[in-house]
């Protein structure tokens, strides 16, 4: 362990000791710290929503990140969807803030307007901007139009929404009741969006179906998702996606489990969105006529616009994963094992494996210890196998000791190491100059509210 890591570990232990000493002075009890049943952030947001008549939801993270010269502050991953174990491995700042309002038109009919801007490392964007209309069918079904996503299921510890759609202009109908066997969402999308200033070079369109919450067994529900993609693709072809997800609550008291099987082809992603659409770049300038020796050279002058389209290939993809989360008193966590294959239409197949988990343990009323370990592998046809291992320790402060309680402020130290094949494949980032390991530390706060 290097000097910086040792100093940080000492500071963490000192903070824990000071906090425990203060806690012992104010709470004369021999009872061990326990996670509380209520989420104070959710209750607070509900009070604001009730008082203002508005709806607020969102997510944010940010803080102080440091590492040795030439190392990344975060983002150590081989590139697979399930391979960025995020605790102490983000090194960025992000905020999304949703706000909405529903207007009661009487007779059970309501219309709403919703907007969600984002800021990522100082760059602003728009995640959602849409309208809704409910009550006209006399049941829970609602219509919507605009730019909207449906985030159905994520694996938090790898920061990946594995079942979702949206982020594009579209329209649909949600929560169609299916006579006691779940509910149905239907939506159509284009590839355009508020932030997609270059337009939609593929003229791509997508339809999504989500048959959600089908009862299967006590505490268990099944969700079936499907998507179809069409467009004008220079490489690859139209595609489709199919997914099955089973969620089991209280497999044993306090333990939940999720199993997901997914397959996709062409320009459809596994999660339900578009995959690898063509890139479009538009420039403005002066296009010189023949005879100048600089044909097709664009000089800067506001006279001519030229758009260059870079074709991208589709792929055949498969994914299987199992994720569980638990809370047993003051001990909580989440684990993951996953395997994914990606075979581009014109390229070698890549196989990604992921195994890891994060645990939390409450040591005082508002304090918990965190630890996360993971191992990931990437194999590509006719290339050496890449491996990357990561471990993080942290002390965190939050309103209670439950694993899911936010906001949470963490002081952490992370160690990542990788083999030569991974370093060579990532020579432009964490593998530069032949590096094989890195240590990072920081102070981060994460919060979500709904």
Short mmCIF file of C-alpha atoms in Angstrom, two decimals:
data_model
loop_
_atom_site.label_atom_id
_atom_site.label_comp_id
_atom_site.label_asym_id
_atom_site.label_seq_id
_atom_site.Cartn_x
_atom_site.Cartn_y
_atom_site.Cartn_z
CA UNK A 1 0.00 0.00 0.00
CA UNK A 2 1.52 3.34 -1.01
CA UNK A 3 1.93 6.39 1.23
CA UNK A 4 -1.15 8.21 -0.03
CA UNK A 5 -3.34 5.17 0.50
CA UNK A 6 -1.93 4.69 4.00
CA UNK A 7 -2.60 8.32 4.88
CA UNK A 8 -6.14 8.08 3.58
CA UNK A 9 -6.83 4.87 5.50
CA UNK A 10 -5.54 6.55 8.68
CA UNK A 11 -7.81 9.54 8.09
CA UNK A 12 -10.80 7.28 7.50
CA UNK A 13 -10.18 5.35 10.73
CA UNK A 14 -9.77 8.63 12.65
CA UNK A 15 -13.07 9.94 11.29
CA UNK A 16 -14.82 6.72 12.23
CA UNK A 17 -13.35 6.88 15.71
CA UNK A 18 -14.36 10.51 16.24
CA UNK A 19 -17.86 9.86 14.97
CA UNK A 20 -18.23 6.76 17.13
CA UNK A 21 -16.99 8.71 20.18
CA UNK A 22 -19.52 11.51 19.57
CA UNK A 23 -22.25 8.96 19.00
CA UNK A 24 -21.42 7.17 22.24
CA UNK A 25 -21.70 10.47 24.14
CA UNK A 26 -25.17 11.26 22.77
CA UNK A 27 -26.68 7.74 22.76
CA UNK A 28 -26.44 5.75 25.98
CA UNK A 29 -27.48 2.36 24.59
CA UNK A 30 -26.00 -1.06 24.12
CA UNK A 31 -28.20 -1.81 21.11
CA UNK A 32 -26.29 -2.34 17.83
CA UNK A 33 -26.94 0.19 15.05
CA UNK A 34 -29.71 -0.98 12.76
CA UNK A 35 -30.98 0.11 9.35
CA UNK A 36 -34.27 1.92 9.69
CA UNK A 37 -37.33 0.89 7.71
CA UNK A 38 -38.20 4.35 6.40
CA UNK A 39 -36.37 6.29 3.69
CA UNK A 40 -36.10 9.87 5.04
CA UNK A 41 -35.24 11.35 1.63
CA UNK A 42 -38.32 9.84 -0.03
CA UNK A 43 -40.53 11.06 2.80
CA UNK A 44 -39.09 14.58 2.56
CA UNK A 45 -39.60 14.75 -1.22
CA UNK A 46 -43.19 13.53 -0.81
CA UNK A 47 -43.86 16.39 1.61
CA UNK A 48 -42.50 18.89 -0.92
CA UNK A 49 -44.56 17.38 -3.73
CA UNK A 50 -47.73 17.48 -1.63
CA UNK A 51 -47.09 21.08 -0.55
CA UNK A 52 -46.24 22.46 -4.02
CA UNK A 53 -48.40 20.30 -6.28
CA UNK A 54 -45.29 19.58 -8.34
CA UNK A 55 -43.40 16.34 -8.91
CA UNK A 56 -39.65 16.23 -8.26
CA UNK A 57 -37.27 13.37 -8.99
CA UNK A 58 -33.63 13.06 -9.91
CA UNK A 59 -30.12 11.85 -9.23
CA UNK A 60 -26.75 13.45 -8.55
CA UNK A 61 -23.18 12.64 -7.63
CA UNK A 62 -19.98 14.62 -7.31
CA UNK A 63 -16.97 15.30 -5.17
CA UNK A 64 -13.19 15.41 -4.90
CA UNK A 65 -11.10 12.87 -6.81
CA UNK A 66 -7.35 12.37 -6.78
CA UNK A 67 -4.76 9.92 -8.07
CA UNK A 68 -1.13 9.69 -9.16
CA UNK A 69 0.21 11.60 -12.14
CA UNK A 70 -0.96 10.17 -15.43
CA UNK A 71 -3.65 7.93 -13.90
CA UNK A 72 -7.37 8.20 -14.46
CA UNK A 73 -9.53 9.48 -11.59
CA UNK A 74 -12.10 6.81 -12.42
CA UNK A 75 -13.58 4.72 -15.20
CA UNK A 76 -11.38 1.63 -14.85
CA UNK A 77 -13.20 -0.89 -17.02
CA UNK A 78 -12.54 -3.22 -19.95
CA UNK A 79 -15.53 -1.70 -21.74
CA UNK A 80 -18.30 -4.25 -21.15
CA UNK A 81 -21.79 -3.14 -20.13
CA UNK A 82 -21.48 -4.90 -16.75
CA UNK A 83 -17.82 -4.16 -16.00
CA UNK A 84 -17.56 -0.71 -14.46
CA UNK A 85 -17.93 -1.36 -10.74
CA UNK A 86 -18.66 2.17 -9.71
CA UNK A 87 -17.80 2.56 -6.02
CA UNK A 88 -14.66 4.73 -5.97
CA UNK A 89 -14.43 4.37 -9.75
CA UNK A 90 -16.43 7.28 -11.15
CA UNK A 91 -14.28 10.38 -10.82
CA UNK A 92 -16.94 12.62 -12.36
CA UNK A 93 -19.81 14.97 -11.55
CA UNK A 94 -23.35 14.41 -12.76
CA UNK A 95 -26.81 15.80 -12.07
CA UNK A 96 -30.26 15.10 -13.50
CA UNK A 97 -33.20 17.01 -12.08
CA UNK A 98 -36.75 16.15 -13.08
CA UNK A 99 -39.71 18.41 -12.50
CA UNK A 100 -43.31 17.92 -13.57
CA UNK A 101 -46.86 19.07 -13.01
CA UNK A 102 -50.19 17.33 -13.54
CA UNK A 103 -53.32 19.39 -14.13
CA UNK A 104 -56.73 18.02 -13.11
CA UNK A 105 -59.31 18.59 -15.85
CA UNK A 106 -62.11 16.90 -13.95
CA UNK A 107 -63.95 13.64 -14.55
CA UNK A 108 -60.74 11.77 -13.72
CA UNK A 109 -58.79 13.26 -16.65
CA UNK A 110 -55.34 14.73 -16.05
CA UNK A 111 -52.65 16.08 -18.34
CA UNK A 112 -49.05 16.64 -17.37
CA UNK A 113 -45.84 18.28 -18.51
CA UNK A 114 -42.39 16.99 -17.49
CA UNK A 115 -38.82 18.14 -18.02
CA UNK A 116 -35.45 16.75 -16.96
CA UNK A 117 -32.19 18.62 -17.74
CA UNK A 118 -28.79 17.07 -17.07
CA UNK A 119 -25.28 18.32 -16.36
CA UNK A 120 -22.31 15.99 -16.83
CA UNK A 121 -18.85 17.38 -16.01
CA UNK A 122 -20.08 20.86 -16.89
CA UNK A 123 -21.83 19.90 -20.14
CA UNK A 124 -25.60 20.39 -20.11
CA UNK A 125 -28.21 18.33 -21.93
CA UNK A 126 -31.81 17.16 -21.86
CA UNK A 127 -32.86 13.66 -20.80
CA UNK A 128 -36.64 14.06 -20.90
CA UNK A 129 -39.21 16.58 -22.12
CA UNK A 130 -42.70 15.20 -22.64
CA UNK A 131 -46.47 15.54 -22.09
CA UNK A 132 -48.94 13.00 -20.71
CA UNK A 133 -52.71 12.48 -20.70
CA UNK A 134 -54.45 10.02 -18.37
CA UNK A 135 -57.98 9.05 -17.38
CA UNK A 136 -59.57 9.07 -20.82
CA UNK A 137 -59.84 5.26 -20.93
CA UNK A 138 -61.38 4.96 -17.49
CA UNK A 139 -58.43 2.95 -16.16
CA UNK A 140 -54.75 3.36 -15.30
CA UNK A 141 -53.59 3.65 -18.94
CA UNK A 142 -51.98 6.97 -19.96
CA UNK A 143 -50.85 8.52 -23.25
CA UNK A 144 -47.57 10.41 -23.67
CA UNK A 145 -45.59 12.18 -26.39
CA UNK A 146 -42.19 13.89 -26.50
CA UNK A 147 -38.75 12.76 -25.38
CA UNK A 148 -39.06 10.14 -22.66
CA UNK A 149 -37.36 7.02 -21.39
CA UNK A 150 -38.63 4.04 -19.43
CA UNK A 151 -35.99 2.90 -16.99
CA UNK A 152 -37.22 -0.49 -15.86
CA UNK A 153 -34.27 -2.22 -14.20
CA UNK A 154 -30.69 -1.34 -13.37
CA UNK A 155 -27.76 -3.01 -11.63
CA UNK A 156 -26.67 -0.18 -9.39
CA UNK A 157 -23.14 -1.33 -8.55
CA UNK A 158 -22.13 -1.26 -12.25
CA UNK A 159 -24.16 1.87 -13.12
CA UNK A 160 -26.06 0.12 -15.91
CA UNK A 161 -29.75 0.21 -16.82
CA UNK A 162 -30.05 -3.27 -18.29
CA UNK A 163 -33.73 -2.87 -19.22
CA UNK A 164 -34.76 0.54 -20.60
CA UNK A 165 -35.85 2.41 -23.69
CA UNK A 166 -36.18 6.03 -24.75
CA UNK A 167 -33.87 9.05 -24.78
CA UNK A 168 -35.46 9.91 -28.14
CA UNK A 169 -38.55 11.60 -29.53
CA UNK A 170 -41.53 9.29 -29.44
CA UNK A 171 -45.05 8.59 -28.26
CA UNK A 172 -46.84 5.74 -26.55
CA UNK A 173 -49.36 4.39 -24.11
CA UNK A 174 -48.38 3.09 -20.68
CA UNK A 175 -49.96 0.80 -18.08
CA UNK A 176 -52.58 -0.89 -20.24
CA UNK A 177 -54.24 -3.34 -17.82
CA UNK A 178 -54.21 -6.98 -18.94
CA UNK A 179 -56.92 -8.57 -16.83
CA UNK A 180 -54.80 -9.36 -13.80
CA UNK A 181 -51.77 -10.70 -15.70
CA UNK A 182 -49.62 -7.59 -15.68
CA UNK A 183 -49.67 -4.37 -17.67
CA UNK A 184 -48.45 -3.36 -21.09
CA UNK A 185 -46.41 -0.39 -22.39
CA UNK A 186 -46.26 0.33 -26.13
CA UNK A 187 -44.09 3.07 -27.63
CA UNK A 188 -42.65 4.22 -30.96
CA UNK A 189 -39.45 6.26 -31.25
CA UNK A 190 -37.25 7.95 -33.81
CA UNK A 191 -33.51 8.44 -33.26
CA UNK A 192 -33.91 12.23 -32.97
CA UNK A 193 -33.71 14.04 -29.63
CA UNK A 194 -33.33 17.50 -28.16
CA UNK A 195 -29.55 17.09 -28.00
CA UNK A 196 -29.15 15.28 -31.34
CA UNK A 197 -28.38 18.40 -33.37
CA UNK A 198 -27.09 16.36 -36.34
CA UNK A 199 -30.48 14.79 -36.94
CA UNK A 200 -31.20 11.17 -37.80
CA UNK A 201 -28.99 10.08 -40.74
CA UNK A 202 -30.38 6.53 -40.72
CA UNK A 203 -34.04 7.58 -40.65
CA UNK A 204 -34.15 5.01 -37.84
CA UNK A 205 -37.38 4.08 -36.07
CA UNK A 206 -38.11 1.78 -33.15
CA UNK A 207 -41.13 0.15 -31.53
CA UNK A 208 -40.93 -1.11 -27.94
CA UNK A 209 -43.25 -3.45 -26.06
CA UNK A 210 -43.00 -4.08 -22.32
CA UNK A 211 -45.30 -6.62 -20.69
CA UNK A 212 -44.57 -5.93 -17.06
CA UNK A 213 -45.25 -7.49 -13.66
CA UNK A 214 -46.72 -10.81 -14.76
CA UNK A 215 -47.40 -12.82 -11.56
CA UNK A 216 -45.48 -16.11 -11.51
CA UNK A 217 -45.18 -17.27 -7.90
CA UNK A 218 -45.44 -15.79 -4.40
CA UNK A 219 -43.20 -12.72 -4.42
CA UNK A 220 -42.18 -13.29 -8.04
CA UNK A 221 -43.00 -11.33 -11.21
CA UNK A 222 -41.93 -11.68 -14.84
CA UNK A 223 -41.36 -8.89 -17.37
CA UNK A 224 -41.12 -9.52 -21.11
CA UNK A 225 -39.60 -6.82 -23.34
CA UNK A 226 -39.33 -6.58 -27.10
CA UNK A 227 -38.08 -4.09 -29.68
CA UNK A 228 -37.95 -3.79 -33.46
CA UNK A 229 -35.60 -1.43 -35.35
CA UNK A 230 -35.83 -0.25 -38.96
CA UNK A 231 -33.79 2.29 -40.92
CA UNK A 232 -31.48 3.04 -43.82
CA UNK A 233 -28.21 1.45 -42.71
CA UNK A 234 -25.04 1.46 -44.81
CA UNK A 235 -23.65 -1.30 -42.59
CA UNK A 236 -25.58 -3.97 -40.82
CA UNK A 237 -29.33 -4.34 -41.00
CA UNK A 238 -32.61 -3.79 -39.23
CA UNK A 239 -32.76 -5.57 -35.91
CA UNK A 240 -34.76 -6.69 -32.94
CA UNK A 241 -34.43 -7.41 -29.24
CA UNK A 242 -36.13 -9.75 -26.79
CA UNK A 243 -35.70 -9.90 -23.02
CA UNK A 244 -37.00 -11.87 -20.05
CA UNK A 245 -36.63 -10.64 -16.49
CA UNK A 246 -37.78 -12.38 -13.32
CA UNK A 247 -37.76 -10.48 -10.04
CA UNK A 248 -38.09 -12.46 -6.83
CA UNK A 249 -38.79 -10.49 -3.66
CA UNK A 250 -37.88 -12.01 -0.30
CA UNK A 251 -36.32 -15.20 -1.59
CA UNK A 252 -35.53 -15.39 2.08
CA UNK A 253 -36.56 -12.46 4.30
CA UNK A 254 -34.41 -9.49 3.29
CA UNK A 255 -33.00 -11.07 0.10
CA UNK A 256 -34.17 -10.17 -3.43
CA UNK A 257 -32.98 -11.71 -6.70
CA UNK A 258 -33.16 -10.73 -10.38
CA UNK A 259 -32.44 -12.99 -13.36
CA UNK A 260 -32.29 -11.47 -16.86
CA UNK A 261 -31.92 -13.15 -20.27
CA UNK A 262 -31.57 -10.90 -23.34
CA UNK A 263 -30.79 -11.20 -27.04
CA UNK A 264 -30.59 -8.63 -29.85
CA UNK A 265 -29.50 -8.28 -33.45
CA UNK A 266 -28.61 -5.56 -35.96
CA UNK A 267 -28.98 -2.01 -34.68
CA UNK A 268 -31.13 -2.97 -31.68
CA UNK A 269 -29.51 -2.93 -28.25
CA UNK A 270 -29.97 -5.53 -25.55
CA UNK A 271 -31.64 -3.05 -23.18
CA UNK A 272 -34.27 -1.93 -25.70
CA UNK A 273 -32.71 1.17 -27.28
CA UNK A 274 -30.93 1.86 -30.59
CA UNK A 275 -27.46 0.36 -31.00
CA UNK A 276 -24.51 1.89 -32.84
CA UNK A 277 -26.31 4.15 -35.30
CA UNK A 278 -24.31 6.00 -37.95
CA UNK A 279 -22.44 9.15 -36.96
CA UNK A 280 -23.25 12.40 -38.75
CA UNK A 281 -20.95 15.46 -38.77
CA UNK A 282 -21.97 18.73 -40.43
CA UNK A 283 -19.46 21.51 -41.22
CA UNK A 284 -19.92 24.94 -42.80
CA UNK A 285 -17.43 26.58 -45.14
CA UNK A 286 -16.31 27.40 -48.66
CA UNK A 287 -16.07 24.52 -51.12
CA UNK A 288 -13.47 25.40 -53.80
CA UNK A 289 -14.33 24.60 -57.45
CA UNK A 290 -12.24 22.21 -59.61
CA UNK A 291 -8.91 23.54 -60.88
CA UNK A 292 -7.57 24.93 -57.63
CA UNK A 293 -5.86 21.68 -56.68
CA UNK A 294 -7.85 21.58 -53.45
CA UNK A 295 -11.02 19.90 -54.64
CA UNK A 296 -13.40 18.91 -51.86
CA UNK A 297 -11.47 21.03 -49.38
CA UNK A 298 -13.75 22.96 -47.03
CA UNK A 299 -12.37 26.30 -45.89
CA UNK A 300 -13.95 28.34 -43.14
CA UNK A 301 -16.56 30.67 -44.65
CA UNK A 302 -20.31 30.60 -43.97
CA UNK A 303 -21.30 29.61 -47.51
CA UNK A 304 -21.66 25.85 -47.81
CA UNK A 305 -22.80 23.09 -45.46
CA UNK A 306 -21.43 19.61 -45.86
CA UNK A 307 -22.52 16.52 -43.92
CA UNK A 308 -20.26 13.50 -43.60
CA UNK A 309 -21.85 10.24 -42.46
CA UNK A 310 -19.67 7.55 -40.90
CA UNK A 311 -21.38 4.14 -41.17
CA UNK A 312 -21.45 1.92 -38.08
CA UNK A 313 -22.09 -1.81 -37.97
CA UNK A 314 -24.79 -3.63 -36.04
CA UNK A 315 -24.18 -6.72 -33.94
CA UNK A 316 -25.63 -9.94 -32.63
CA UNK A 317 -25.62 -9.76 -28.82
CA UNK A 318 -26.53 -12.07 -25.94
CA UNK A 319 -26.57 -11.42 -22.18
CA UNK A 320 -27.36 -13.38 -19.04
CA UNK A 321 -27.04 -11.99 -15.54
CA UNK A 322 -28.08 -12.66 -11.99
CA UNK A 323 -28.13 -9.88 -9.42
CA UNK A 324 -29.17 -10.04 -5.79
CA UNK A 325 -29.47 -7.45 -3.05
CA UNK A 326 -30.02 -7.94 0.64
CA UNK A 327 -30.45 -6.19 3.97
CA UNK A 328 -30.06 -8.24 7.15
CA UNK A 329 -30.10 -5.80 10.04
CA UNK A 330 -27.07 -3.58 9.67
CA UNK A 331 -25.53 -5.78 6.95
CA UNK A 332 -26.55 -5.06 3.34
CA UNK A 333 -25.24 -5.31 -0.19
CA UNK A 334 -25.63 -6.19 -3.84
CA UNK A 335 -23.86 -8.81 -5.98
CA UNK A 336 -23.65 -9.56 -9.69
CA UNK A 337 -22.53 -12.31 -12.02
CA UNK A 338 -22.96 -11.70 -15.75
CA UNK A 339 -21.84 -12.86 -19.16
CA UNK A 340 -22.31 -11.03 -22.47
CA UNK A 341 -21.27 -11.70 -26.06
CA UNK A 342 -21.13 -9.21 -28.94
CA UNK A 343 -20.49 -10.26 -32.53
CA UNK A 344 -20.44 -7.26 -34.94
CA UNK A 345 -21.89 -7.81 -38.41
CA UNK A 346 -18.36 -7.63 -39.83
CA UNK A 347 -15.95 -8.33 -37.01
CA UNK A 348 -14.68 -10.71 -34.31
CA UNK A 349 -16.81 -11.78 -31.35
CA UNK A 350 -16.14 -10.29 -27.90
CA UNK A 351 -17.03 -12.13 -24.70
CA UNK A 352 -17.31 -10.24 -21.42
CA UNK A 353 -17.49 -11.79 -17.95
CA UNK A 354 -18.23 -9.94 -14.72
CA UNK A 355 -18.29 -11.01 -11.07
CA UNK A 356 -18.39 -8.66 -8.12
CA UNK A 357 -20.28 -7.17 -5.23
CA UNK A 358 -20.57 -4.38 -2.68
CA UNK A 359 -21.41 -4.74 0.99
CA UNK A 360 -22.26 -2.23 3.69
CA UNK A 361 -22.12 -2.62 7.45
CA UNK A 362 -23.55 -0.13 9.91
CA UNK A 363 -21.19 0.78 12.74
CA UNK A 364 -23.09 3.75 14.18
CA UNK A 365 -26.50 5.34 13.71
CA UNK A 366 -25.42 7.38 10.69
CA UNK A 367 -22.22 5.61 9.69
CA UNK A 368 -21.48 2.51 7.63
CA UNK A 369 -18.43 0.84 6.18
CA UNK A 370 -18.42 -0.08 2.49
CA UNK A 371 -16.34 -2.56 0.53
CA UNK A 372 -16.53 -3.52 -3.13
CA UNK A 373 -14.48 -6.12 -5.01
CA UNK A 374 -14.74 -7.30 -8.60
CA UNK A 375 -13.01 -9.25 -11.32
CA UNK A 376 -13.79 -8.79 -15.02
CA UNK A 377 -12.58 -10.45 -18.19
CA UNK A 378 -12.78 -9.68 -21.91
CA UNK A 379 -11.95 -12.19 -24.64
CA UNK A 380 -11.90 -11.33 -28.35
CA UNK A 381 -11.33 -13.85 -31.12
CA UNK A 382 -7.60 -14.41 -31.86
CA UNK A 383 -6.50 -11.94 -29.15
CA UNK A 384 -5.10 -12.50 -25.64
CA UNK A 385 -7.62 -12.40 -22.81
CA UNK A 386 -7.87 -9.19 -20.81
CA UNK A 387 -8.45 -9.12 -17.05
CA UNK A 388 -9.06 -6.24 -14.64
CA UNK A 389 -9.55 -6.46 -10.87
CA UNK A 390 -10.76 -3.66 -8.62
CA UNK A 391 -11.20 -3.21 -4.89
CA UNK A 392 -12.56 -0.27 -2.87
CA UNK A 393 -12.91 0.43 0.84
CA UNK A 394 -14.87 3.38 2.19
CA UNK A 395 -16.56 4.90 5.18
CA UNK A 396 -19.94 6.49 4.45
CA UNK A 397 -22.34 8.80 6.26
CA UNK A 398 -26.09 8.77 5.54
CA UNK A 399 -29.43 9.24 7.34
CA UNK A 400 -29.40 5.54 8.34
CA UNK A 401 -27.30 2.44 7.73
CA UNK A 402 -29.47 0.78 5.06
CA UNK A 403 -27.55 -0.18 1.90
CA UNK A 404 -29.93 1.81 -0.35
CA UNK A 405 -30.30 4.94 1.80
CA UNK A 406 -29.23 8.16 0.14
CA UNK A 407 -27.83 10.80 0.30
CA UNK A 408 -24.54 9.11 1.11
CA UNK A 409 -21.17 10.81 1.55
CA UNK A 410 -18.19 8.48 1.15
CA UNK A 411 -14.49 8.73 1.80
CA UNK A 412 -12.85 5.99 -0.24
CA UNK A 413 -9.68 4.42 -1.54
CA UNK A 414 -9.58 2.26 -4.68
CA UNK A 415 -6.97 -0.07 -6.11
CA UNK A 416 -7.23 -1.35 -9.69
CA UNK A 417 -4.88 -3.75 -11.46
CA UNK A 418 -4.89 -5.36 -14.91
CA UNK A 419 -2.85 -7.70 -17.05
CA UNK A 420 -0.66 -6.77 -20.02
CA UNK A 421 -3.34 -7.57 -22.58
CA UNK A 422 -5.76 -5.15 -20.89
CA UNK A 423 -3.07 -2.48 -20.68
CA UNK A 424 -2.18 -2.85 -24.36
CA UNK A 425 -5.86 -2.68 -25.38
CA UNK A 426 -6.30 0.50 -23.31
CA UNK A 427 -2.95 2.15 -24.05
CA UNK A 428 -4.71 5.44 -24.75
CA UNK A 429 -6.19 5.60 -21.24
CA UNK A 430 -5.36 3.69 -18.05
CA UNK A 431 -2.78 1.43 -19.76
CA UNK A 432 -0.61 4.30 -21.03
CA UNK A 433 3.16 3.97 -20.54
CA UNK A 434 2.80 0.28 -19.72
CA UNK A 435 1.02 0.88 -16.41
CA UNK A 436 -0.46 -2.22 -14.77
CA UNK A 437 -2.13 -0.77 -11.66
CA UNK A 438 -3.44 2.46 -10.14
CA UNK A 439 -4.61 3.82 -6.78
CA UNK A 440 -7.27 6.50 -6.49
CA UNK A 441 -9.00 8.13 -3.56
CA UNK A 442 -11.66 10.73 -3.06
CA UNK A 443 -14.68 12.11 -1.26
CA UNK A 444 -17.98 11.67 -3.05
CA UNK A 445 -21.63 12.34 -2.32
CA UNK A 446 -24.40 10.46 -4.13
CA UNK A 447 -28.12 11.19 -3.87
CA UNK A 448 -31.37 10.29 -5.55
CA UNK A 449 -34.88 11.44 -4.86
CA UNK A 450 -38.37 10.69 -6.14
#
